[in-house]
Tab-separated table of C-alpha atoms in Angstrom:
chain	number	residue	atom	x	y	z
A	1	UNK	CA	-0.006	-0.045	0.043
A	2	UNK	CA	1.387	3.291	-1.108
A	3	UNK	CA	1.516	5.606	1.961
A	4	UNK	CA	0.299	8.767	0.054
A	5	UNK	CA	-2.171	7.101	-2.126
A	6	UNK	CA	-4.624	9.658	-3.648
A	7	UNK	CA	-3.495	12.191	-1.067
A	8	UNK	CA	-3.426	15.846	-2.561
A	9	UNK	CA	-0.006	17.401	-1.884
A	10	UNK	CA	0.941	20.933	-2.867
A	11	UNK	CA	4.587	21.639	-3.836
A	12	UNK	CA	5.733	25.300	-4.146
A	13	UNK	CA	8.889	25.357	-6.224
A	14	UNK	CA	8.303	22.032	-8.086
A	15	UNK	CA	10.184	23.373	-11.072
A	16	UNK	CA	13.636	22.226	-9.894
A	17	UNK	CA	15.908	21.166	-7.021
A	18	UNK	CA	14.337	19.951	-3.751
A	19	UNK	CA	10.804	20.753	-4.812
A	20	UNK	CA	11.047	18.585	-7.878
A	21	UNK	CA	12.662	15.741	-5.821
A	22	UNK	CA	9.835	16.043	-3.200
A	23	UNK	CA	7.106	15.963	-5.869
A	24	UNK	CA	8.622	12.880	-7.589
A	25	UNK	CA	8.901	11.057	-4.264
A	26	UNK	CA	5.326	11.855	-3.314
A	27	UNK	CA	4.043	10.862	-6.762
A	28	UNK	CA	5.917	7.624	-6.639
A	29	UNK	CA	4.282	6.923	-3.359
A	30	UNK	CA	0.745	7.500	-4.830
A	31	UNK	CA	0.103	11.155	-4.203
A	32	UNK	CA	-1.689	13.584	-6.522
A	33	UNK	CA	0.651	16.625	-6.994
A	34	UNK	CA	-0.314	20.228	-7.302
A	35	UNK	CA	2.830	22.011	-8.459
A	36	UNK	CA	3.046	25.706	-8.027
A	37	UNK	CA	5.644	28.147	-9.539
A	38	UNK	CA	6.150	31.153	-11.839
A	39	UNK	CA	7.914	29.317	-14.693
A	40	UNK	CA	5.362	27.398	-16.632
A	41	UNK	CA	7.984	25.706	-18.769
A	42	UNK	CA	9.829	24.263	-15.760
A	43	UNK	CA	6.495	23.217	-14.169
A	44	UNK	CA	5.509	21.361	-17.402
A	45	UNK	CA	8.869	19.697	-17.711
A	46	UNK	CA	8.659	18.615	-14.109
A	47	UNK	CA	5.137	17.367	-14.546
A	48	UNK	CA	6.359	14.899	-17.205
A	49	UNK	CA	8.677	13.302	-14.766
A	50	UNK	CA	5.946	12.534	-12.111
A	51	UNK	CA	4.618	8.873	-11.857
A	52	UNK	CA	0.858	8.329	-11.679
A	53	UNK	CA	-2.027	10.456	-12.870
A	54	UNK	CA	-4.123	13.253	-11.578
A	55	UNK	CA	-1.370	15.832	-11.193
A	56	UNK	CA	-1.906	19.586	-11.695
A	57	UNK	CA	0.077	22.652	-12.074
A	58	UNK	CA	-0.689	26.252	-11.098
A	59	UNK	CA	1.393	28.911	-12.938
A	60	UNK	CA	1.263	31.799	-10.399
A	61	UNK	CA	3.398	34.227	-8.475
A	62	UNK	CA	3.098	33.151	-4.820
A	63	UNK	CA	3.596	36.801	-3.764
A	64	UNK	CA	0.243	37.623	-5.281
A	65	UNK	CA	-2.484	36.889	-2.622
A	66	UNK	CA	-5.331	37.261	-5.289
A	67	UNK	CA	-3.596	34.729	-7.720
A	68	UNK	CA	-2.977	32.153	-5.112
A	69	UNK	CA	-6.645	31.788	-4.433
A	70	UNK	CA	-6.562	29.386	-7.188
A	71	UNK	CA	-4.621	27.029	-4.764
A	72	UNK	CA	-7.586	27.266	-2.351
A	73	UNK	CA	-10.210	26.696	-5.154
A	74	UNK	CA	-8.551	23.632	-6.637
A	75	UNK	CA	-8.028	22.131	-3.096
A	76	UNK	CA	-11.764	22.620	-2.235
A	77	UNK	CA	-12.759	20.980	-5.507
A	78	UNK	CA	-10.513	17.992	-5.137
A	79	UNK	CA	-10.920	16.759	-1.510
A	80	UNK	CA	-8.551	19.122	0.315
A	81	UNK	CA	-4.853	19.139	0.795
A	82	UNK	CA	-2.996	16.508	2.879
A	83	UNK	CA	0.447	18.257	2.535
A	84	UNK	CA	1.888	21.645	1.693
A	85	UNK	CA	5.517	21.799	0.874
A	86	UNK	CA	7.132	25.211	0.322
A	87	UNK	CA	10.529	25.016	-1.327
A	88	UNK	CA	10.639	28.272	-3.399
A	89	UNK	CA	13.265	30.847	-2.524
A	90	UNK	CA	16.242	32.786	-3.733
A	91	UNK	CA	19.899	33.484	-2.610
A	92	UNK	CA	21.931	36.574	-3.254
A	93	UNK	CA	25.327	36.866	-1.584
A	94	UNK	CA	26.037	40.427	-0.455
A	95	UNK	CA	28.198	41.745	2.524
A	96	UNK	CA	26.105	43.343	5.250
A	97	UNK	CA	27.793	46.757	4.635
A	98	UNK	CA	26.549	46.665	0.953
A	99	UNK	CA	23.058	45.335	1.814
A	100	UNK	CA	20.295	47.771	0.876
A	101	UNK	CA	16.763	47.658	2.173
A	102	UNK	CA	15.563	46.376	-1.230
A	103	UNK	CA	17.854	43.350	-0.872
A	104	UNK	CA	16.292	42.518	2.547
A	105	UNK	CA	12.743	43.061	1.073
A	106	UNK	CA	13.459	40.852	-1.872
A	107	UNK	CA	14.866	38.106	0.193
A	108	UNK	CA	11.933	38.137	2.732
A	109	UNK	CA	9.472	38.196	-0.313
A	110	UNK	CA	11.055	35.239	-1.960
A	111	UNK	CA	11.696	33.181	1.140
A	112	UNK	CA	9.105	34.016	3.615
A	113	UNK	CA	6.154	35.876	2.037
A	114	UNK	CA	5.664	33.206	-0.620
A	115	UNK	CA	5.646	30.348	2.010
A	116	UNK	CA	3.102	32.265	4.240
A	117	UNK	CA	0.885	33.147	1.378
A	118	UNK	CA	0.709	29.513	-0.026
A	119	UNK	CA	0.220	28.071	3.411
A	120	UNK	CA	-2.746	30.460	4.049
A	121	UNK	CA	-4.164	29.357	0.789
A	122	UNK	CA	-3.795	25.651	1.462
A	123	UNK	CA	-5.158	26.148	5.017
A	124	UNK	CA	-8.454	27.110	3.581
A	125	UNK	CA	-8.867	23.758	1.850
A	126	UNK	CA	-7.764	21.139	4.415
A	127	UNK	CA	-8.356	17.467	3.593
A	128	UNK	CA	-10.227	15.180	6.048
A	129	UNK	CA	-7.104	13.809	7.517
A	130	UNK	CA	-5.733	17.286	8.266
A	131	UNK	CA	-2.850	19.148	6.708
A	132	UNK	CA	0.927	18.978	7.192
A	133	UNK	CA	2.952	22.058	6.131
A	134	UNK	CA	6.607	21.967	5.638
A	135	UNK	CA	8.809	24.961	5.037
A	136	UNK	CA	12.445	24.816	3.727
A	137	UNK	CA	14.933	26.818	5.726
A	138	UNK	CA	18.634	26.776	5.749
A	139	UNK	CA	21.500	26.125	8.120
A	140	UNK	CA	22.556	29.682	7.186
A	141	UNK	CA	19.803	30.736	9.615
A	142	UNK	CA	21.614	29.180	12.608
A	143	UNK	CA	25.240	29.274	11.533
A	144	UNK	CA	26.936	32.538	10.572
A	145	UNK	CA	28.468	32.814	6.935
A	146	UNK	CA	29.850	35.884	5.452
A	147	UNK	CA	27.837	37.487	2.782
A	148	UNK	CA	24.547	35.775	3.707
A	149	UNK	CA	22.993	38.439	5.905
A	150	UNK	CA	19.699	38.890	3.956
A	151	UNK	CA	19.365	35.240	3.239
A	152	UNK	CA	20.110	34.138	6.729
A	153	UNK	CA	17.681	36.639	8.117
A	154	UNK	CA	14.870	35.465	5.921
A	155	UNK	CA	15.434	31.784	6.541
A	156	UNK	CA	15.704	32.496	10.239
A	157	UNK	CA	12.259	34.100	10.000
A	158	UNK	CA	10.738	30.974	8.586
A	159	UNK	CA	11.885	29.109	11.754
A	160	UNK	CA	10.258	31.686	14.007
A	161	UNK	CA	7.138	31.978	11.969
A	162	UNK	CA	6.529	28.331	11.867
A	163	UNK	CA	6.467	28.147	15.703
A	164	UNK	CA	3.615	30.702	15.682
A	165	UNK	CA	1.773	29.062	12.749
A	166	UNK	CA	1.889	25.719	14.540
A	167	UNK	CA	0.193	27.251	17.548
A	168	UNK	CA	-2.509	29.185	15.602
A	169	UNK	CA	-3.371	26.379	13.247
A	170	UNK	CA	-3.178	23.302	15.618
A	171	UNK	CA	-6.979	23.551	16.295
A	172	UNK	CA	-7.660	23.309	12.528
A	173	UNK	CA	-5.707	19.972	12.444
A	174	UNK	CA	-2.748	21.621	10.661
A	175	UNK	CA	0.788	20.890	11.559
A	176	UNK	CA	3.738	23.119	10.590
A	177	UNK	CA	7.405	22.195	10.608
A	178	UNK	CA	10.649	23.370	9.093
A	179	UNK	CA	13.612	21.611	7.462
A	180	UNK	CA	16.933	23.380	8.087
A	181	UNK	CA	19.000	22.179	5.183
A	182	UNK	CA	22.669	22.235	4.594
A	183	UNK	CA	24.211	22.857	1.151
A	184	UNK	CA	22.367	20.692	-1.382
A	185	UNK	CA	23.476	20.291	-5.040
A	186	UNK	CA	20.870	22.285	-6.901
A	187	UNK	CA	20.788	25.124	-9.484
A	188	UNK	CA	20.564	27.651	-6.640
A	189	UNK	CA	23.546	26.507	-4.607
A	190	UNK	CA	25.458	25.999	-7.852
A	191	UNK	CA	24.966	29.722	-8.714
A	192	UNK	CA	26.981	30.847	-5.741
A	193	UNK	CA	29.359	27.818	-5.517
A	194	UNK	CA	30.661	28.806	-8.905
A	195	UNK	CA	32.031	32.134	-7.676
A	196	UNK	CA	34.219	30.363	-5.099
A	197	UNK	CA	37.852	29.393	-5.625
A	198	UNK	CA	38.591	25.650	-5.856
A	199	UNK	CA	39.952	25.866	-2.301
A	200	UNK	CA	36.807	27.641	-1.011
A	201	UNK	CA	34.599	25.084	-2.686
A	202	UNK	CA	36.613	22.226	-1.174
A	203	UNK	CA	36.261	23.921	2.231
A	204	UNK	CA	32.396	23.985	1.922
A	205	UNK	CA	32.378	20.357	0.899
A	206	UNK	CA	34.677	19.257	3.818
A	207	UNK	CA	32.594	21.274	6.301
A	208	UNK	CA	29.816	18.869	5.589
A	209	UNK	CA	30.829	15.687	7.396
A	210	UNK	CA	28.885	13.557	5.113
A	211	UNK	CA	29.566	15.658	1.904
A	212	UNK	CA	27.179	17.981	0.041
A	213	UNK	CA	23.608	16.796	-0.010
A	214	UNK	CA	21.477	15.704	-2.909
A	215	UNK	CA	17.866	16.841	-3.339
A	216	UNK	CA	16.553	13.462	-2.216
A	217	UNK	CA	18.441	13.650	1.108
A	218	UNK	CA	16.142	16.583	1.987
A	219	UNK	CA	12.950	15.336	0.286
A	220	UNK	CA	13.286	12.151	2.331
A	221	UNK	CA	12.860	14.287	5.497
A	222	UNK	CA	10.158	16.307	3.892
A	223	UNK	CA	8.207	13.033	3.165
A	224	UNK	CA	8.476	12.001	6.820
A	225	UNK	CA	7.157	15.330	8.073
A	226	UNK	CA	4.218	15.061	5.736
A	227	UNK	CA	3.344	11.556	6.509
A	228	UNK	CA	1.340	10.323	9.519
A	229	UNK	CA	4.704	8.961	10.928
A	230	UNK	CA	5.247	12.459	12.230
A	231	UNK	CA	1.728	13.102	13.565
A	232	UNK	CA	2.971	14.195	16.941
A	233	UNK	CA	5.417	16.679	15.568
A	234	UNK	CA	4.608	20.405	14.940
A	235	UNK	CA	6.396	23.717	15.489
A	236	UNK	CA	9.668	21.861	15.220
A	237	UNK	CA	12.813	22.484	12.980
A	238	UNK	CA	14.739	19.397	11.822
A	239	UNK	CA	18.253	19.795	10.697
A	240	UNK	CA	19.319	17.896	7.600
A	241	UNK	CA	22.689	19.163	6.778
A	242	UNK	CA	25.220	16.313	6.495
A	243	UNK	CA	26.722	17.163	9.731
A	244	UNK	CA	27.570	20.922	8.814
A	245	UNK	CA	26.184	22.445	12.038
A	246	UNK	CA	27.927	19.837	14.166
A	247	UNK	CA	31.391	20.790	12.665
């Protein structure tokens, strides 16, 4: 028996990286995926990689509260959401002395506002078994790294906001948890790793006791938090970083 058989699971950021890996894992385990993102071409390409039938994509900017109403509408029409996974985000390296208010706003919009908007929309269409929400944070939120002030601040905000959301939404049978991820080999991490010297890149790799992560390393933890195996977990942050924060 597939553990997510016919469960409706929303994935923000399904177009690539961890979001795509999570969607593929859920679909393989029987779920019906609702993929959300701004790039229709990436969403369509990702859709073709999903096993099973009944998947759906919503091409929308998660910053727009009016446009994310389609998430609620689709959920209500299809039995309600069982899972809501928010993997969208952005990373721009900038020393704090050169960080402008716009850089902070852009980072919070991409990493925090999108997650909260999508969670609000999914929370209005909860399935009969309740809803498990998972937000993707970063070890940068808890471990100082030069050049990451805006990114670290926004990812730290997700951890704080999740605790509040868990309290506010518990009576609606909604759980909210966070994954604190280390450096995972995705397009986003590759964009800043390429600016490092070979020595610096080797240092990043060695700082992860188990090496850099693969998207599936994180999507495995996401699947656990969405599943009933984690039914007594909410308001928590689970570190999945290959030993980086222990080093």
